JSON list of C-alpha atoms in Angstrom, two decimals:
[
{"chain": "K", "resi": 1, "resn": "MET", "atom": "CA", "xyz": [-18.95, -9.03, -77.24]},
{"chain": "K", "resi": 2, "resn": "ALA", "atom": "CA", "xyz": [-16.01, -9.88, -74.99]},
{"chain": "K", "resi": 3, "resn": "LEU", "atom": "CA", "xyz": [-13.89, -7.19, -76.65]},
{"chain": "K", "resi": 4, "resn": "ALA", "atom": "CA", "xyz": [-16.55, -4.54, -75.99]},
{"chain": "K", "resi": 5, "resn": "ALA", "atom": "CA", "xyz": [-16.80, -5.58, -72.33]},
{"chain": "K", "resi": 6, "resn": "HIS", "atom": "CA", "xyz": [-13.03, -5.43, -71.97]},
{"chain": "K", "resi": 7, "resn": "ALA", "atom": "CA", "xyz": [-12.94, -1.96, -73.57]},
{"chain": "K", "resi": 8, "resn": "GLU", "atom": "CA", "xyz": [-15.62, -0.70, -71.17]},
{"chain": "K", "resi": 9, "resn": "ARG", "atom": "CA", "xyz": [-13.68, -2.03, -68.17]},
{"chain": "K", "resi": 10, "resn": "GLY", "atom": "CA", "xyz": [-10.62, -0.12, -69.35]},
{"chain": "K", "resi": 11, "resn": "ALA", "atom": "CA", "xyz": [-12.51, 3.15, -69.92]},
{"chain": "K", "resi": 12, "resn": "ASP", "atom": "CA", "xyz": [-12.40, 4.16, -66.26]},
{"chain": "K", "resi": 13, "resn": "TYR", "atom": "CA", "xyz": [-8.68, 3.49, -66.22]},
{"chain": "K", "resi": 14, "resn": "ARG", "atom": "CA", "xyz": [-8.00, 5.62, -69.31]},
{"chain": "K", "resi": 15, "resn": "TYR", "atom": "CA", "xyz": [-10.13, 8.59, -68.25]},
{"chain": "K", "resi": 16, "resn": "GLY", "atom": "CA", "xyz": [-8.78, 8.45, -64.72]},
{"chain": "K", "resi": 17, "resn": "ALA", "atom": "CA", "xyz": [-5.20, 8.22, -65.98]},
{"chain": "K", "resi": 18, "resn": "VAL", "atom": "CA", "xyz": [-5.68, 11.28, -68.20]},
{"chain": "K", "resi": 19, "resn": "ALA", "atom": "CA", "xyz": [-7.20, 13.14, -65.23]},
{"chain": "K", "resi": 20, "resn": "LEU", "atom": "CA", "xyz": [-4.19, 12.20, -63.09]},
{"chain": "K", "resi": 21, "resn": "PHE", "atom": "CA", "xyz": [-1.80, 13.26, -65.86]},
{"chain": "K", "resi": 22, "resn": "MET", "atom": "CA", "xyz": [-3.57, 16.62, -66.32]},
{"chain": "K", "resi": 23, "resn": "THR", "atom": "CA", "xyz": [-3.71, 17.26, -62.57]},
{"chain": "K", "resi": 24, "resn": "THR", "atom": "CA", "xyz": [-0.03, 16.53, -62.12]},
{"chain": "K", "resi": 25, "resn": "GLY", "atom": "CA", "xyz": [0.89, 18.58, -65.18]},
{"chain": "K", "resi": 26, "resn": "ALA", "atom": "CA", "xyz": [-1.17, 21.56, -64.04]},
{"chain": "K", "resi": 27, "resn": "ILE", "atom": "CA", "xyz": [0.39, 21.69, -60.59]},
{"chain": "K", "resi": 28, "resn": "LEU", "atom": "CA", "xyz": [3.90, 21.25, -62.03]},
{"chain": "K", "resi": 29, "resn": "ALA", "atom": "CA", "xyz": [3.21, 24.08, -64.47]},
{"chain": "K", "resi": 30, "resn": "ALA", "atom": "CA", "xyz": [1.99, 26.33, -61.65]},
{"chain": "K", "resi": 31, "resn": "LEU", "atom": "CA", "xyz": [5.08, 25.56, -59.58]},
{"chain": "K", "resi": 32, "resn": "GLY", "atom": "CA", "xyz": [7.28, 26.14, -62.63]},
{"chain": "K", "resi": 33, "resn": "PHE", "atom": "CA", "xyz": [5.73, 29.55, -63.28]},
{"chain": "K", "resi": 34, "resn": "GLN", "atom": "CA", "xyz": [6.25, 30.38, -59.61]},
{"chain": "K", "resi": 35, "resn": "TYR", "atom": "CA", "xyz": [9.81, 29.16, -59.03]},
{"chain": "K", "resi": 36, "resn": "ILE", "atom": "CA", "xyz": [11.31, 29.36, -62.52]},
{"chain": "K", "resi": 37, "resn": "GLY", "atom": "CA", "xyz": [9.27, 32.16, -64.08]},
{"chain": "K", "resi": 38, "resn": "GLY", "atom": "CA", "xyz": [9.12, 34.31, -60.95]},
{"chain": "K", "resi": 39, "resn": "TYR", "atom": "CA", "xyz": [5.33, 34.73, -60.92]},
{"chain": "K", "resi": 40, "resn": "VAL", "atom": "CA", "xyz": [4.39, 35.14, -57.26]},
{"chain": "K", "resi": 41, "resn": "PRO", "atom": "CA", "xyz": [0.96, 33.60, -56.56]},
{"chain": "K", "resi": 42, "resn": "CYS", "atom": "CA", "xyz": [-1.70, 35.49, -54.66]},
{"chain": "K", "resi": 43, "resn": "MET", "atom": "CA", "xyz": [-3.72, 33.98, -51.82]},
{"chain": "K", "resi": 44, "resn": "LEU", "atom": "CA", "xyz": [-6.52, 32.77, -54.14]},
{"chain": "K", "resi": 45, "resn": "CYS", "atom": "CA", "xyz": [-3.97, 31.19, -56.49]},
{"chain": "K", "resi": 46, "resn": "LEU", "atom": "CA", "xyz": [-2.59, 29.18, -53.60]},
{"chain": "K", "resi": 47, "resn": "ILE", "atom": "CA", "xyz": [-6.07, 28.14, -52.45]},
{"chain": "K", "resi": 48, "resn": "GLU", "atom": "CA", "xyz": [-6.94, 27.03, -55.99]},
{"chain": "K", "resi": 49, "resn": "ARG", "atom": "CA", "xyz": [-3.95, 24.67, -55.93]},
{"chain": "K", "resi": 50, "resn": "TYR", "atom": "CA", "xyz": [-5.40, 22.67, -53.00]},
{"chain": "K", "resi": 51, "resn": "ALA", "atom": "CA", "xyz": [-7.73, 20.75, -55.33]},
{"chain": "K", "resi": 52, "resn": "TYR", "atom": "CA", "xyz": [-4.76, 19.63, -57.42]},
{"chain": "K", "resi": 53, "resn": "TYR", "atom": "CA", "xyz": [-2.68, 18.67, -54.39]},
{"chain": "K", "resi": 54, "resn": "ALA", "atom": "CA", "xyz": [-5.55, 16.61, -52.98]},
{"chain": "K", "resi": 55, "resn": "ALA", "atom": "CA", "xyz": [-6.54, 15.04, -56.29]},
{"chain": "K", "resi": 56, "resn": "VAL", "atom": "CA", "xyz": [-3.16, 13.51, -57.18]},
{"chain": "K", "resi": 57, "resn": "PRO", "atom": "CA", "xyz": [-3.11, 10.86, -54.41]},
{"chain": "K", "resi": 58, "resn": "VAL", "atom": "CA", "xyz": [-6.89, 10.30, -54.59]},
{"chain": "K", "resi": 59, "resn": "LEU", "atom": "CA", "xyz": [-6.76, 9.68, -58.34]},
{"chain": "K", "resi": 60, "resn": "PHE", "atom": "CA", "xyz": [-3.77, 7.39, -57.90]},
{"chain": "K", "resi": 61, "resn": "VAL", "atom": "CA", "xyz": [-5.67, 5.30, -55.32]},
{"chain": "K", "resi": 62, "resn": "ALA", "atom": "CA", "xyz": [-8.83, 5.30, -57.47]},
{"chain": "K", "resi": 63, "resn": "LEU", "atom": "CA", "xyz": [-6.84, 4.04, -60.44]},
{"chain": "K", "resi": 64, "resn": "ALA", "atom": "CA", "xyz": [-5.33, 1.28, -58.32]},
{"chain": "K", "resi": 65, "resn": "LEU", "atom": "CA", "xyz": [-8.83, 0.21, -57.25]},
{"chain": "K", "resi": 66, "resn": "THR", "atom": "CA", "xyz": [-10.30, 0.02, -60.77]},
{"chain": "K", "resi": 67, "resn": "SER", "atom": "CA", "xyz": [-8.70, -3.32, -61.58]},
{"chain": "K", "resi": 68, "resn": "GLY", "atom": "CA", "xyz": [-9.88, -5.16, -58.50]},
{"chain": "K", "resi": 69, "resn": "SER", "atom": "CA", "xyz": [-13.16, -5.85, -56.80]},
{"chain": "K", "resi": 70, "resn": "TYR", "atom": "CA", "xyz": [-13.25, -2.32, -55.34]},
{"chain": "K", "resi": 71, "resn": "ARG", "atom": "CA", "xyz": [-14.60, -0.61, -58.44]},
{"chain": "K", "resi": 72, "resn": "GLY", "atom": "CA", "xyz": [-17.45, 0.90, -56.41]},
{"chain": "K", "resi": 73, "resn": "LEU", "atom": "CA", "xyz": [-14.97, 2.61, -54.09]},
{"chain": "K", "resi": 74, "resn": "ALA", "atom": "CA", "xyz": [-12.97, 3.75, -57.14]},
{"chain": "K", "resi": 75, "resn": "ALA", "atom": "CA", "xyz": [-16.16, 5.26, -58.58]},
{"chain": "K", "resi": 76, "resn": "ILE", "atom": "CA", "xyz": [-16.81, 7.15, -55.33]},
{"chain": "K", "resi": 77, "resn": "LEU", "atom": "CA", "xyz": [-13.26, 8.51, -55.35]},
{"chain": "K", "resi": 78, "resn": "PHE", "atom": "CA", "xyz": [-13.58, 9.60, -58.98]},
{"chain": "K", "resi": 79, "resn": "PHE", "atom": "CA", "xyz": [-16.88, 11.34, -58.16]},
{"chain": "K", "resi": 80, "resn": "LEU", "atom": "CA", "xyz": [-15.27, 13.11, -55.18]},
{"chain": "K", "resi": 81, "resn": "VAL", "atom": "CA", "xyz": [-12.49, 14.39, -57.44]},
{"chain": "K", "resi": 82, "resn": "ALA", "atom": "CA", "xyz": [-15.10, 15.60, -59.94]},
{"chain": "K", "resi": 83, "resn": "LEU", "atom": "CA", "xyz": [-16.96, 17.45, -57.17]},
{"chain": "K", "resi": 84, "resn": "THR", "atom": "CA", "xyz": [-13.70, 18.96, -55.90]},
{"chain": "K", "resi": 85, "resn": "PHE", "atom": "CA", "xyz": [-12.85, 20.32, -59.34]},
{"chain": "K", "resi": 86, "resn": "LEU", "atom": "CA", "xyz": [-16.37, 21.66, -59.83]},
{"chain": "K", "resi": 87, "resn": "ALA", "atom": "CA", "xyz": [-15.87, 23.70, -56.65]},
{"chain": "K", "resi": 88, "resn": "ASN", "atom": "CA", "xyz": [-12.39, 24.70, -57.80]},
{"chain": "K", "resi": 89, "resn": "ALA", "atom": "CA", "xyz": [-13.80, 25.91, -61.12]},
{"chain": "K", "resi": 90, "resn": "GLY", "atom": "CA", "xyz": [-16.25, 28.06, -59.16]},
{"chain": "K", "resi": 91, "resn": "LEU", "atom": "CA", "xyz": [-13.39, 29.53, -57.15]},
{"chain": "K", "resi": 92, "resn": "GLY", "atom": "CA", "xyz": [-11.51, 30.17, -60.39]},
{"chain": "K", "resi": 93, "resn": "VAL", "atom": "CA", "xyz": [-14.53, 31.99, -61.87]},
{"chain": "K", "resi": 94, "resn": "TYR", "atom": "CA", "xyz": [-14.65, 34.16, -58.74]},
{"chain": "K", "resi": 95, "resn": "HIS", "atom": "CA", "xyz": [-10.92, 34.87, -59.02]},
{"chain": "K", "resi": 96, "resn": "ALA", "atom": "CA", "xyz": [-11.03, 35.63, -62.76]},
{"chain": "K", "resi": 97, "resn": "GLY", "atom": "CA", "xyz": [-14.08, 37.85, -62.24]},
{"chain": "K", "resi": 98, "resn": "ALA", "atom": "CA", "xyz": [-12.18, 39.83, -59.61]},
{"chain": "K", "resi": 99, "resn": "GLU", "atom": "CA", "xyz": [-9.29, 40.22, -62.06]},
{"chain": "K", "resi": 100, "resn": "TRP", "atom": "CA", "xyz": [-11.65, 41.54, -64.74]},
{"chain": "K", "resi": 101, "resn": "LYS", "atom": "CA", "xyz": [-13.26, 43.84, -62.11]},
{"chain": "K", "resi": 102, "resn": "PHE", "atom": "CA", "xyz": [-16.68, 42.20, -62.46]},
{"chain": "K", "resi": 103, "resn": "TRP", "atom": "CA", "xyz": [-16.83, 42.08, -58.65]},
{"chain": "K", "resi": 104, "resn": "PRO", "atom": "CA", "xyz": [-14.44, 42.89, -55.81]},
{"chain": "K", "resi": 105, "resn": "GLY", "atom": "CA", "xyz": [-11.86, 40.36, -54.72]},
{"chain": "K", "resi": 106, "resn": "PRO", "atom": "CA", "xyz": [-11.25, 39.45, -51.10]},
{"chain": "K", "resi": 107, "resn": "GLU", "atom": "CA", "xyz": [-10.11, 42.30, -48.85]},
{"chain": "K", "resi": 108, "resn": "THR", "atom": "CA", "xyz": [-7.36, 40.21, -47.30]},
{"chain": "K", "resi": 109, "resn": "CYS", "atom": "CA", "xyz": [-5.69, 39.21, -50.54]},
{"chain": "K", "resi": 110, "resn": "GLY", "atom": "CA", "xyz": [-2.03, 40.12, -50.68]},
{"chain": "K", "resi": 111, "resn": "GLY", "atom": "CA", "xyz": [1.08, 38.13, -51.49]},
{"chain": "K", "resi": 112, "resn": "GLY", "atom": "CA", "xyz": [1.20, 34.37, -51.21]},
{"chain": "K", "resi": 113, "resn": "GLU", "atom": "CA", "xyz": [4.85, 34.04, -50.23]},
{"chain": "K", "resi": 114, "resn": "SER", "atom": "CA", "xyz": [5.78, 33.41, -46.61]},
{"chain": "K", "resi": 115, "resn": "LEU", "atom": "CA", "xyz": [8.31, 35.61, -44.85]},
{"chain": "K", "resi": 116, "resn": "SER", "atom": "CA", "xyz": [11.42, 34.55, -42.97]},
{"chain": "K", "resi": 117, "resn": "THR", "atom": "CA", "xyz": [11.49, 34.52, -39.18]},
{"chain": "K", "resi": 118, "resn": "THR", "atom": "CA", "xyz": [15.03, 35.89, -38.79]},
{"chain": "K", "resi": 119, "resn": "ALA", "atom": "CA", "xyz": [15.71, 39.63, -38.80]},
{"chain": "K", "resi": 120, "resn": "GLY", "atom": "CA", "xyz": [18.18, 39.51, -41.69]},
{"chain": "K", "resi": 121, "resn": "GLY", "atom": "CA", "xyz": [16.00, 37.20, -43.72]},
{"chain": "K", "resi": 122, "resn": "LEU", "atom": "CA", "xyz": [12.93, 39.34, -43.03]},
{"chain": "K", "resi": 123, "resn": "LEU", "atom": "CA", "xyz": [14.67, 42.44, -44.37]},
{"chain": "K", "resi": 124, "resn": "ASN", "atom": "CA", "xyz": [15.72, 40.58, -47.52]},
{"chain": "K", "resi": 125, "resn": "ASP", "atom": "CA", "xyz": [12.18, 39.23, -47.94]},
{"chain": "K", "resi": 126, "resn": "ILE", "atom": "CA", "xyz": [10.61, 42.67, -47.59]},
{"chain": "K", "resi": 127, "resn": "GLN", "atom": "CA", "xyz": [12.96, 44.10, -50.19]},
{"chain": "K", "resi": 128, "resn": "GLY", "atom": "CA", "xyz": [12.61, 41.20, -52.63]},
{"chain": "K", "resi": 129, "resn": "ILE", "atom": "CA", "xyz": [8.97, 40.12, -52.51]},
{"chain": "K", "resi": 130, "resn": "LYS", "atom": "CA", "xyz": [6.57, 41.43, -55.08]},
{"chain": "K", "resi": 131, "resn": "VAL", "atom": "CA", "xyz": [3.11, 41.36, -53.49]},
{"chain": "K", "resi": 132, "resn": "MET", "atom": "CA", "xyz": [0.44, 40.10, -55.88]},
{"chain": "K", "resi": 133, "resn": "ARG", "atom": "CA", "xyz": [-3.13, 41.14, -55.45]},
{"chain": "K", "resi": 134, "resn": "CYS", "atom": "CA", "xyz": [-5.99, 38.79, -56.25]},
{"chain": "K", "resi": 135, "resn": "ASP", "atom": "CA", "xyz": [-7.65, 41.37, -58.48]},
{"chain": "K", "resi": 136, "resn": "GLU", "atom": "CA", "xyz": [-4.63, 41.84, -60.76]},
{"chain": "K", "resi": 137, "resn": "ALA", "atom": "CA", "xyz": [-3.66, 39.23, -63.37]},
{"chain": "K", "resi": 138, "resn": "SER", "atom": "CA", "xyz": [0.10, 38.78, -63.41]},
{"chain": "K", "resi": 139, "resn": "PHE", "atom": "CA", "xyz": [0.08, 37.11, -66.84]},
{"chain": "K", "resi": 140, "resn": "ARG", "atom": "CA", "xyz": [-2.37, 36.42, -69.64]},
{"chain": "K", "resi": 141, "resn": "PHE", "atom": "CA", "xyz": [-2.06, 33.82, -72.39]},
{"chain": "K", "resi": 142, "resn": "LEU", "atom": "CA", "xyz": [-4.54, 34.14, -75.27]},
{"chain": "K", "resi": 143, "resn": "GLY", "atom": "CA", "xyz": [-6.26, 36.81, -73.18]},
{"chain": "K", "resi": 144, "resn": "ILE", "atom": "CA", "xyz": [-6.89, 34.42, -70.28]},
{"chain": "K", "resi": 145, "resn": "SER", "atom": "CA", "xyz": [-5.20, 34.76, -66.89]},
{"chain": "K", "resi": 146, "resn": "PHE", "atom": "CA", "xyz": [-3.87, 31.95, -64.72]},
{"chain": "K", "resi": 147, "resn": "ALA", "atom": "CA", "xyz": [-7.20, 32.00, -62.86]},
{"chain": "K", "resi": 148, "resn": "GLY", "atom": "CA", "xyz": [-9.09, 31.64, -66.13]},
{"chain": "K", "resi": 149, "resn": "TRP", "atom": "CA", "xyz": [-6.90, 28.74, -67.23]},
{"chain": "K", "resi": 150, "resn": "ASN", "atom": "CA", "xyz": [-7.57, 27.17, -63.84]},
{"chain": "K", "resi": 151, "resn": "VAL", "atom": "CA", "xyz": [-11.29, 27.22, -64.69]},
{"chain": "K", "resi": 152, "resn": "VAL", "atom": "CA", "xyz": [-10.63, 25.52, -68.03]},
{"chain": "K", "resi": 153, "resn": "SER", "atom": "CA", "xyz": [-8.33, 22.93, -66.44]},
{"chain": "K", "resi": 154, "resn": "SER", "atom": "CA", "xyz": [-10.69, 22.28, -63.53]},
{"chain": "K", "resi": 155, "resn": "LEU", "atom": "CA", "xyz": [-13.66, 21.71, -65.84]},
{"chain": "K", "resi": 156, "resn": "LEU", "atom": "CA", "xyz": [-11.68, 19.31, -68.04]},
{"chain": "K", "resi": 157, "resn": "ILE", "atom": "CA", "xyz": [-10.42, 17.34, -65.04]},
{"chain": "K", "resi": 158, "resn": "MET", "atom": "CA", "xyz": [-13.93, 17.33, -63.57]},
{"chain": "K", "resi": 159, "resn": "ALA", "atom": "CA", "xyz": [-15.34, 15.89, -66.82]},
{"chain": "K", "resi": 160, "resn": "LEU", "atom": "CA", "xyz": [-12.62, 13.23, -66.99]},
{"chain": "K", "resi": 161, "resn": "ALA", "atom": "CA", "xyz": [-13.09, 12.22, -63.35]},
{"chain": "K", "resi": 162, "resn": "LEU", "atom": "CA", "xyz": [-16.86, 12.12, -63.81]},
{"chain": "K", "resi": 163, "resn": "ARG", "atom": "CA", "xyz": [-16.50, 9.91, -66.89]},
{"chain": "K", "resi": 164, "resn": "ALA", "atom": "CA", "xyz": [-14.06, 7.65, -65.04]},
{"chain": "K", "resi": 165, "resn": "GLY", "atom": "CA", "xyz": [-16.50, 7.40, -62.14]},
{"chain": "K", "resi": 166, "resn": "LEU", "atom": "CA", "xyz": [-19.38, 6.50, -64.45]},
{"chain": "K", "resi": 167, "resn": "ALA", "atom": "CA", "xyz": [-17.28, 3.84, -66.17]},
{"chain": "K", "resi": 168, "resn": "ALA", "atom": "CA", "xyz": [-16.13, 2.40, -62.84]},
{"chain": "K", "resi": 169, "resn": "SER", "atom": "CA", "xyz": [-19.68, 2.29, -61.47]},
{"chain": "K", "resi": 170, "resn": "ALA", "atom": "CA", "xyz": [-20.96, 0.65, -64.68]},
{"chain": "K", "resi": 171, "resn": "GLY", "atom": "CA", "xyz": [-18.24, -1.98, -64.46]},
{"chain": "K", "resi": 172, "resn": "ARG", "atom": "CA", "xyz": [-19.17, -3.10, -60.95]},
{"chain": "K", "resi": 173, "resn": "ARG", "atom": "CA", "xyz": [-22.61, -4.39, -61.90]}
]
């Protein structure tokens, strides 16, 4: 009986830790494709990264709170992360649908890189930047674009954060 209770208390930690690991890995992969692979992100790609940037510190804090008497607050944080990634999955579906021409993408979507403010740097930027449109997939792996993989990743992280939140809320009773 005591072993089962101990295992349940650790469940929120394990699921939350995997969510943190996946979130960090996904954002590092995106940055690697951008800066090492040369894939310039579009505006929607950059917006889709916000969920990952926000989730890393929130998941870290939630994990720190699971071992103490603040498990209820940890559960709330895990649920907020799950909600964030549900919204991010929706944005990814919109983006992937625009790439597959199921619906039009945003009119304002051009390149995601920022330009220099000096005249010489601006000229170099204009000559060197490849503008990515939101309705064109720059790369596909197994037939799925970066936006499609964002949907898969977001749904997995959402499920992990939701499970961690349920375990944390069950442990506070």
